[in-house]
Coordinates of C-alpha atoms and ligand atoms in Angstrom, one line a residue:
X253 CA 0.0 0.0 0.0
X254 CA 1.6 3.3 -1.0
X255 CA -0.6 6.1 0.2
X256 CA 1.6 9.2 0.6
X257 CA 1.5 11.4 3.6
X258 CA -0.2 13.9 3.6
X259 CA -3.1 12.8 1.4
X260 CA -6.4 14.7 1.9
X261 CA -8.3 11.7 0.5
X262 CA -6.9 9.2 3.1
X263 CA -9.0 7.6 5.8
X264 CA -6.8 9.2 8.4
X265 CA -7.5 12.7 7.0
X266 CA -11.3 11.9 7.2
X267 CA -11.0 10.6 10.8
X268 CA -9.2 13.8 11.7
X269 CA -12.1 15.9 10.4
X270 CA -14.4 13.8 12.5
X271 CA -12.1 14.1 15.6
X272 CA -12.3 17.9 15.3
X273 CA -15.9 17.7 16.3
X274 CA -15.2 16.0 19.6
X275 CA -11.6 17.0 20.6
X276 CA -10.2 20.5 20.8
X277 CA -8.1 21.0 17.7
X278 CA -9.0 17.3 16.8
X279 CA -6.6 15.8 19.3
X280 CA -6.8 14.1 22.7
X281 CA -3.1 13.5 23.2
X282 CA -0.3 16.0 22.5
X283 CA 2.3 13.5 21.4
X284 CA 0.2 12.0 18.6
X285 CA -0.6 15.4 17.1
X286 CA 0.7 15.8 13.6
X287 CA 0.3 18.4 10.8
X288 CA -1.8 18.6 8.6
X289 CA -3.7 15.7 10.1
X290 CA -3.0 12.9 12.5
X291 CA -2.4 9.3 11.4
X292 CA -4.7 6.7 12.9
X293 CA -3.4 3.3 13.8
X294 CA -5.3 0.2 12.7
X295 CA -3.1 -2.5 14.3
X296 CA 0.5 -3.1 15.3
X297 CA 2.4 -6.4 15.5
X298 CA 6.1 -6.9 16.4
X299 CA 8.0 -3.9 15.2
X300 CA 5.5 -2.8 12.6
X301 CA 2.5 -0.6 12.8
X302 CA -0.3 -0.4 10.2
X303 CA -2.4 2.7 9.8
X304 CA -6.1 2.8 8.9
X305 CA -5.2 3.3 5.2
X306 CA -3.3 0.0 5.3
X307 CA 0.2 1.5 5.2
X308 CA 2.7 -0.5 7.2
X309 CA 5.7 1.1 8.8
X310 CA 8.6 0.2 11.0
X311 CA 7.8 1.6 14.4
X312 CA 10.8 3.4 16.0
X313 CA 8.6 5.4 18.4
X314 CA 7.2 2.4 20.3
X315 CA 4.7 4.6 22.1
X316 CA 7.5 6.8 23.3
X317 CA 9.6 3.8 24.5
X318 CA 6.9 1.7 26.3
X319 CA 6.9 -1.1 23.8
X320 CA 10.2 -2.8 24.7
X321 CA 8.9 -6.0 23.1
X322 CA 7.2 -4.3 20.2
X323 CA 3.5 -4.8 19.7
X324 CA 1.2 -7.7 20.6
X325 CA 4.0 -9.9 21.9
X326 CA 2.4 -13.4 22.3
X327 CA 3.4 -13.7 26.0
X328 CA 1.9 -10.3 26.9
X329 CA -1.3 -11.0 24.8
X330 CA -1.7 -14.3 26.6
X331 CA -1.2 -12.7 30.0
X332 CA -3.8 -10.1 29.3
X333 CA -6.3 -12.5 27.9
X334 CA -6.0 -14.7 30.9
X335 CA -6.4 -11.8 33.3
X336 CA -9.3 -10.3 31.5
X337 CA -11.4 -13.4 32.1
X338 CA -10.6 -13.2 35.9
X339 CA -11.4 -9.5 36.4
X340 CA -9.9 -6.2 35.4
X341 CA -10.1 -4.2 38.6
X342 CA -10.8 -4.9 42.3
X343 CA -10.5 -3.2 45.6
X344 CA -8.6 -6.2 47.0
X345 CA -4.9 -6.4 46.6
X346 CA -3.7 -9.0 44.1
X347 CA -0.8 -11.5 44.2
X348 CA 0.3 -10.2 40.8
X349 CA 1.4 -6.8 42.3
X350 CA 3.7 -8.7 44.6
X351 CA 5.0 -10.8 41.7
X352 CA 5.8 -7.7 39.5
X353 CA 7.5 -5.9 42.4
X354 CA 9.5 -9.1 43.1
X355 CA 10.7 -9.0 39.5
X356 CA 11.8 -5.4 39.8
X357 CA 13.3 -5.3 43.3
X358 CA 16.5 -7.4 42.7
X359 CA 17.5 -5.3 39.7
X360 CA 19.1 -2.5 41.6
X361 CA 20.4 -2.2 45.2
X362 CA 18.4 1.0 45.8
X363 CA 15.1 -0.8 45.1
X364 CA 14.5 -1.9 48.7
X365 CA 10.8 -1.1 48.6
X366 CA 8.4 -0.4 45.8
X367 CA 5.0 1.4 45.2
X368 CA 3.0 1.3 42.0
X369 CA 1.0 4.0 40.4
X370 CA -0.5 4.5 37.0
X371 CA 1.8 6.9 35.1
X372 CA 5.4 8.2 35.2
X373 CA 4.0 11.6 35.9
X374 CA 2.4 10.3 39.1
X375 CA 5.6 8.5 40.1
X376 CA 7.6 11.8 39.9
X377 CA 4.8 13.7 41.7
X378 CA 4.7 11.2 44.6
X379 CA 8.5 11.0 44.8
X380 CA 8.6 14.8 45.2
X381 CA 5.9 14.7 47.8
X382 CA 7.7 12.0 49.7
X383 CA 11.0 14.1 49.6
X384 CA 9.1 17.1 51.0
X385 CA 7.4 15.0 53.7
X386 CA 10.7 13.5 54.8
X387 CA 12.7 16.7 54.8
X388 CA 10.1 19.2 55.8
X389 CA 11.4 21.4 52.9
X390 CA 9.6 22.5 49.7
X391 CA 12.2 23.3 47.1
X392 CA 13.3 20.8 44.4
X393 CA 16.1 21.2 41.9
X394 CA 15.9 19.9 38.3
X395 CA 17.8 20.4 35.0
X396 CA 16.6 23.1 32.6
X397 CA 14.5 21.8 29.7
X398 CA 14.3 18.2 31.0
X399 CA 10.9 16.4 30.9
X400 CA 9.7 14.6 34.0
X401 CA 6.0 14.4 33.3
X402 CA 3.1 16.8 33.7
X403 CA 3.2 17.5 37.5
X404 CA 3.3 21.4 37.8
X405 CA 6.6 21.4 39.7
X406 CA 8.2 18.9 37.3
X407 CA 7.4 20.9 34.2
X408 CA 8.8 24.2 35.3
X409 CA 11.3 25.4 32.7
X410 CA 10.5 22.7 30.2
X411 CA 10.9 25.0 27.2
X412 CA 12.2 28.5 28.2
X413 CA 13.4 30.7 25.4
X414 CA 16.5 32.8 25.4
X415 CA 14.6 35.8 26.8
X416 CA 13.9 33.8 29.9
X417 CA 17.4 32.3 30.2
X418 CA 18.6 35.1 32.5
X419 CA 22.1 36.5 32.3
X420 CA 23.8 34.1 34.6
X421 CA 22.1 31.0 36.1
X422 CA 19.0 29.4 34.6
X423 CA 15.8 30.9 35.8
X424 CA 12.5 29.1 36.6
X425 CA 9.8 29.6 34.0
X426 CA 6.2 28.3 33.8
X427 CA 5.5 25.8 31.0
X428 CA 1.8 26.1 30.6
X429 CA 0.0 29.4 30.3
X430 CA -1.4 30.2 33.8
X431 CA 1.3 28.2 35.6
X432 CA 1.1 29.3 39.2
X433 CA 3.8 32.0 39.6
X434 CA 4.6 31.1 43.2
X435 CA 5.7 27.5 42.5
X436 CA 8.6 28.8 40.4
X437 CA 10.3 29.9 43.6
X438 CA 10.2 26.3 44.8
X439 CA 11.9 24.9 41.7
X440 CA 15.6 25.5 41.4
X441 CA 16.9 25.3 37.8
X442 CA 20.4 24.0 36.9
X443 CA 22.1 23.2 33.6
X444 CA 22.6 19.5 32.8
X445 CA 26.1 18.2 33.2
X446 CA 27.5 21.7 34.2
X447 CA 29.2 20.9 37.5
X448 CA 30.5 24.3 38.3
X449 CA 27.2 26.3 37.7
X450 CA 25.1 23.6 39.3
X451 CA 27.3 23.5 42.5
X452 CA 27.1 27.3 42.7
X453 CA 23.3 27.4 42.3
X454 CA 22.8 24.6 44.8
X455 CA 24.9 26.3 47.4
X456 CA 22.6 29.3 47.2
X457 CA 19.7 27.1 48.3
X458 CA 21.7 25.2 51.0
X459 CA 19.4 23.6 53.6
X460 CA 16.3 24.3 51.6
X461 CA 16.2 21.6 49.0
X462 CA 13.9 18.6 49.5
X463 CA 15.2 16.8 46.4
X464 CA 17.2 16.9 43.2
X465 CA 15.3 15.2 40.3
X466 CA 17.7 13.9 37.7
X467 CA 17.3 12.0 34.4
X468 CA 20.6 10.2 33.4
X469 CA 20.0 10.4 29.7
X470 CA 17.7 13.4 29.1
X471 CA 16.6 13.2 25.4
X472 CA 15.7 16.9 25.4
X473 CA 19.4 17.7 26.1
X474 CA 20.4 15.8 22.9
X475 CA 20.8 12.3 24.2
X476 CA 24.3 12.4 25.9
X477 CA 24.5 10.6 29.2
X478 CA 25.1 12.2 32.6
X479 CA 28.8 12.5 33.2
X480 CA 30.3 10.6 36.2
X481 CA 31.3 14.0 37.7
X482 CA 27.8 15.4 37.5
X483 CA 26.1 12.2 38.9
X484 CA 28.6 12.4 41.8
X485 CA 27.9 16.0 42.4
X486 CA 24.2 15.4 42.6
X487 CA 24.6 12.4 44.9
X488 CA 27.2 13.9 47.2
X489 CA 25.6 17.3 47.4
X490 CA 22.1 16.0 48.2
X491 CA 23.5 13.5 50.8
X492 CA 25.5 16.2 52.5
X493 CA 22.6 18.7 52.4
X494 CA 20.0 16.3 53.8
X495 CA 18.0 16.3 50.5
X496 CA 16.9 13.2 48.5
X497 CA 18.2 12.2 45.1
X498 CA 15.4 11.2 42.8
X499 CA 16.5 9.4 39.7
X500 CA 13.9 9.5 36.9
X501 CA 14.2 6.2 35.1
X502 CA 10.8 6.3 33.4
X503 CA 12.6 6.0 30.1
X504 CA 16.2 4.9 31.1
X505 CA 15.1 1.7 32.8
X506 CA 15.3 0.1 29.3
X507 CA 19.1 0.7 29.3
X508 CA 20.1 -2.0 31.7
X509 CA 18.9 -4.7 34.0
X510 CA 18.6 -2.1 36.8
X511 CA 18.3 0.9 34.4
X512 CA 20.8 3.7 34.1
X513 CA 21.7 3.5 37.8
X514 CA 23.4 0.1 37.4
X515 CA 25.1 1.2 34.2
X516 CA 26.5 4.4 35.7
X517 CA 26.9 3.4 39.3
X518 CA 24.3 5.9 40.7
X519 CA 22.6 5.1 44.0
X520 CA 19.5 7.3 44.3
X521 CA 17.1 7.5 47.3
X522 CA 14.1 7.1 45.1
X523 CA 13.8 6.0 41.5
X524 CA 10.8 6.7 39.4
X525 CA 9.8 4.0 36.9
X526 CA 7.1 3.6 34.2
X527 CA 6.9 2.7 30.5
X528 CA 8.4 -0.8 30.0
X529 CA 7.5 -2.2 33.4
X530 CA 3.8 -2.2 32.4
X531 CA 4.3 -4.2 29.2
X532 CA 2.5 -1.5 27.2
X533 CA -0.2 -0.7 29.7
X534 CA -0.5 2.5 31.8
X535 CA 2.0 2.3 34.7
X536 CA 4.3 4.1 37.0
X537 CA 6.3 3.0 40.1
X538 CA 8.5 4.3 42.8
X539 CA 11.4 2.2 44.0
X540 CA 13.6 3.4 46.8
X541 CA 15.5 2.8 50.0
X542 CA 13.5 1.5 52.9
X543 CA 14.2 4.8 54.7
X544 CA 12.9 6.9 51.9
X545 CA 9.9 4.7 51.2
X546 CA 8.7 5.0 54.8
X547 CA 6.9 8.1 53.5
X548 CA 4.3 5.7 52.1
X549 CA 4.0 3.4 55.1
X550 CA 0.6 3.5 56.6
X551 CA 1.0 0.8 59.2
X552 CA 0.9 3.3 62.1
X553 CA -2.0 5.4 60.9
X554 CA -1.9 7.9 58.1
X555 CA 1.2 7.8 55.9
X556 CA 3.1 10.9 55.4
X557 CA 2.2 10.6 51.7
X558 CA -1.0 8.5 51.5
X559 CA -0.4 7.7 47.8
X560 CA -3.3 5.8 46.1
X561 CA -5.3 5.8 42.9
X562 CA -8.2 3.9 41.5
X563 CA -6.1 2.2 38.9
X564 CA -2.9 1.7 40.9
X565 CA -1.5 -1.8 40.5
X566 CA -4.5 -2.8 38.4
X567 CA -4.5 -6.5 37.5
X568 CA -4.3 -6.0 33.8
X569 CA -1.2 -3.8 34.0
X570 CA 0.4 -6.2 36.6
X571 CA -0.2 -9.2 34.2
X572 CA 1.3 -7.4 31.2
X573 CA 4.1 -6.1 33.4
X574 CA 5.1 -9.5 34.7
X575 CA 5.1 -11.0 31.1
X576 CA 7.2 -8.0 29.9
X577 CA 9.7 -7.9 32.7
X578 CA 10.3 -11.7 32.6
X579 CA 11.5 -11.1 29.0
X580 CA 13.7 -8.1 29.9
X581 CA 16.7 -10.3 30.5
X582 CA 20.4 -9.6 30.6
X583 CA 20.7 -11.3 27.1
X584 CA 17.7 -9.4 25.6
X585 CA 19.2 -6.1 26.9
X586 CA 22.7 -6.9 25.6
X587 CA 21.3 -7.8 22.2
X588 CA 19.1 -4.7 21.9
X589 CA 21.8 -2.3 23.2
X590 CA 24.2 -3.8 20.6
X591 CA 21.6 -3.2 18.0
X592 CA 21.3 0.4 19.3
X593 CA 25.0 0.9 18.5
X594 CA 24.4 -0.4 14.9
X595 CA 21.3 1.8 14.6
X596 CA 23.1 5.0 15.6
X597 CA 25.9 4.1 13.1
X598 CA 23.4 3.4 10.3
X599 CA 21.6 6.8 10.9
X600 CA 25.0 8.6 11.1
X601 CA 26.1 6.9 7.9
X602 CA 22.9 7.9 6.1
X603 CA 23.5 11.6 7.1
X604 CA 27.1 11.3 5.9
X605 CA 26.1 9.8 2.6
X606 CA 23.4 12.5 2.1
X607 CA 25.9 15.2 2.9
X608 CA 23.8 16.5 5.8
X609 CA 25.3 17.5 9.2
X610 CA 23.5 16.1 12.3
X611 CA 24.4 14.7 15.7
X612 CA 23.2 11.2 16.4
X613 CA 23.5 10.5 20.2
X614 CA 21.7 8.3 22.7
X615 CA 22.5 5.3 24.8
X616 CA 21.5 1.6 24.6
X617 CA 18.4 1.3 22.5
X618 CA 17.7 5.0 22.4
X619 CA 18.7 7.1 19.3
X620 CA 18.5 10.9 19.4
X621 CA 19.0 13.0 16.2
X622 CA 19.7 16.7 16.4
X623 CA 20.3 18.9 13.4
X624 CA 23.3 20.6 14.9
X625 CA 26.9 21.3 13.9
X626 CA 28.4 20.1 17.2
X627 CA 27.2 17.4 19.7
X628 CA 24.6 19.1 22.0
X629 CA 25.4 19.0 25.7
X630 CA 22.4 20.5 27.2
X631 CA 18.9 22.0 26.6
X632 CA 20.3 25.3 25.4
X633 CA 22.4 23.7 22.7
X634 CA 19.4 21.8 21.5
X635 CA 17.2 24.9 21.6
X636 CA 19.7 26.9 19.5
X637 CA 20.0 24.1 16.9
X638 CA 16.2 23.7 16.7
X639 CA 15.6 27.5 16.5
X640 CA 18.2 27.7 13.6
X641 CA 16.0 25.4 11.5
X642 CA 16.6 22.0 13.2
X643 CA 13.1 21.6 14.5
X644 CA 11.6 22.2 11.1
X645 CA 14.2 20.0 9.5
X646 CA 13.2 17.2 11.9
X647 CA 9.5 17.6 11.2
X648 CA 10.2 17.5 7.4
X649 CA 12.5 14.5 7.8
X650 CA 9.8 12.6 9.8
X651 CA 7.2 13.3 7.1
X652 CA 9.5 11.9 4.4
X653 CA 10.4 8.9 6.6
X654 CA 6.6 8.1 6.8
X655 CA 6.7 7.8 3.0
X656 CA 9.7 5.5 3.2
X657 CA 8.2 3.1 5.7
X658 CA 9.5 4.5 9.0
X659 CA 7.7 6.0 11.9
X660 CA 10.1 8.3 13.9
X661 CA 9.3 11.1 16.4
X662 CA 9.7 14.7 15.4
X663 CA 11.3 15.2 18.8
X664 CA 14.3 13.5 17.2
X665 CA 13.9 10.4 19.5
X666 CA 13.8 6.9 18.2
X667 CA 14.0 3.6 20.1
X668 CA 14.3 -0.1 19.3
X669 CA 12.1 -3.0 20.3
X670 CA 13.2 -6.7 20.7
X671 CA 11.4 -7.9 17.5
X672 CA 13.9 -5.8 15.5
X673 CA 17.1 -7.2 14.1
X674 CA 19.9 -6.2 11.7
X675 CA 17.5 -6.3 8.7
X676 CA 15.3 -3.6 10.3
X677 CA 18.4 -1.5 11.0
X678 CA 19.4 -1.8 7.3
X679 CA 15.8 -0.8 6.3
X680 CA 16.2 2.3 8.6
X681 CA 19.5 3.3 7.0
X682 CA 18.0 3.0 3.5
X683 CA 14.8 5.0 4.5
X684 CA 16.9 7.7 6.3
X685 CA 19.2 8.2 3.2
X686 CA 16.2 8.4 0.8
X687 CA 14.4 10.8 3.1
X688 CA 17.3 13.1 3.4
X689 CA 17.9 13.1 -0.3
X690 CA 14.2 13.8 -0.8
X691 CA 14.5 16.9 1.5
X692 CA 17.4 18.1 -0.7
X693 CA 15.3 17.6 -3.9
X694 CA 12.5 19.5 -2.3
X695 CA 14.8 22.5 -1.7
X696 CA 15.0 22.2 2.1
X697 CA 18.8 22.5 2.4
X698 CA 18.3 25.9 4.0
X699 CA 17.1 24.1 7.2
X700 CA 20.3 22.1 7.6
X701 CA 23.1 23.3 9.9
Ligands
PLP235 C1 11.8 11.0 31.8 C2 10.3 10.9 31.9 N1 9.7 11.1 33.1 C3 8.4 11.0 33.3 C4 7.5 10.8 32.2 C5 6.1 10.8 32.4 O1 5.6 9.5 32.2 P1 4.0 9.3 31.7 O2 3.9 9.8 30.3 O3 3.8 7.9 31.9 O4 3.2 10.2 32.7 C6 8.1 10.7 30.9 C7 7.2 10.5 29.8 O5 7.6 10.4 28.6 C8 9.5 10.8 30.8 O6 10.1 10.6 29.6

């Protein structure tokens, strides 16, 4: 099937017109929004996704990294089918929640106790609440431009522009219109991987921080990992200052058996998890030291943070999560991470062959493309590159990739799933080269760095 995108006569285009009558702007999820219309999925199997017009593509988005095993993995389907016949939600606890926690707990030494919730956003929110409850302080620190979900405090300074950057240290800026001004004072902003500035900023808030929230491979900073010096600074400073270190592994848990922390030797107080641990169903979790996780302990009356939720540890998610995590083995991770090295090389080679400059970074099975002359190191580097044409170049590249059989995110992020092998990476390289050449033919060279 060779329907081209965009095609006003396609079924996706017609569905988008229909969607406009029920959703504001036609969309109910920011991430799926696409111009001039959104593509609607019909089904997905393995590493391929087919839209309602019958066009099949290789899926390098994998629902923003949740689909570690691709789509409709037989073991996950069987687990869901079996659980669906036994009930999909009760107000009893279920054995499956213990089983999934037992599969996660041994993977990192900081995972002494675990709590489930329904999204990564909630996990970050509850981790921050726990840090505040335990320290009696309100301020948190985070890196400028880094995404930690939609909790008001976590999304401060998600996309500040140069006017808001300040002359010296990063300043805290609301993300949504109407963001409560006062919460900005409680969110301390630091630049990712900049040890000197971060230490100086943290010192200004000495004795006031409840937690530092860190992502070890923040894709919005271009995909480079945290440096050992930066990870040590955050760990040592928070420990000395009586604050908690929260490591956001909602995405990076797919990098190693115990996520980024086991790869880079980081020992946080609380880790936030999500995505792959739910086997494709909505999920979030907190895993932390026994001391930190006492914030959620209700055995002696009301917990400091009485974290709950109607869908927390729901049996369908637990069933899919168990099936998924049993397959996230050392071998599966090693194979997928090795394939990640090949994928980054194939994408880099396509750019080289097309004569287009870009930076291809990322770790493990994550691939991050930035149209930039130099490897980006932080949010501001990515911002500058995007503002100079990179964001538009990425959007145009993704549109052309769609017509060469590849689904890639216009954020620049791509990721692999276990049904993929070398053949799919070859396909990616061919599609990437053809798409970049098509951009040149279409006169879009002005967008390149
Ligand atoms: C690093 C990170 N933290 C938290 C979240 C929020 O997770 P969720 O979308 O499940 O709320 C995301 C989502 O992409 C994320 O990438």
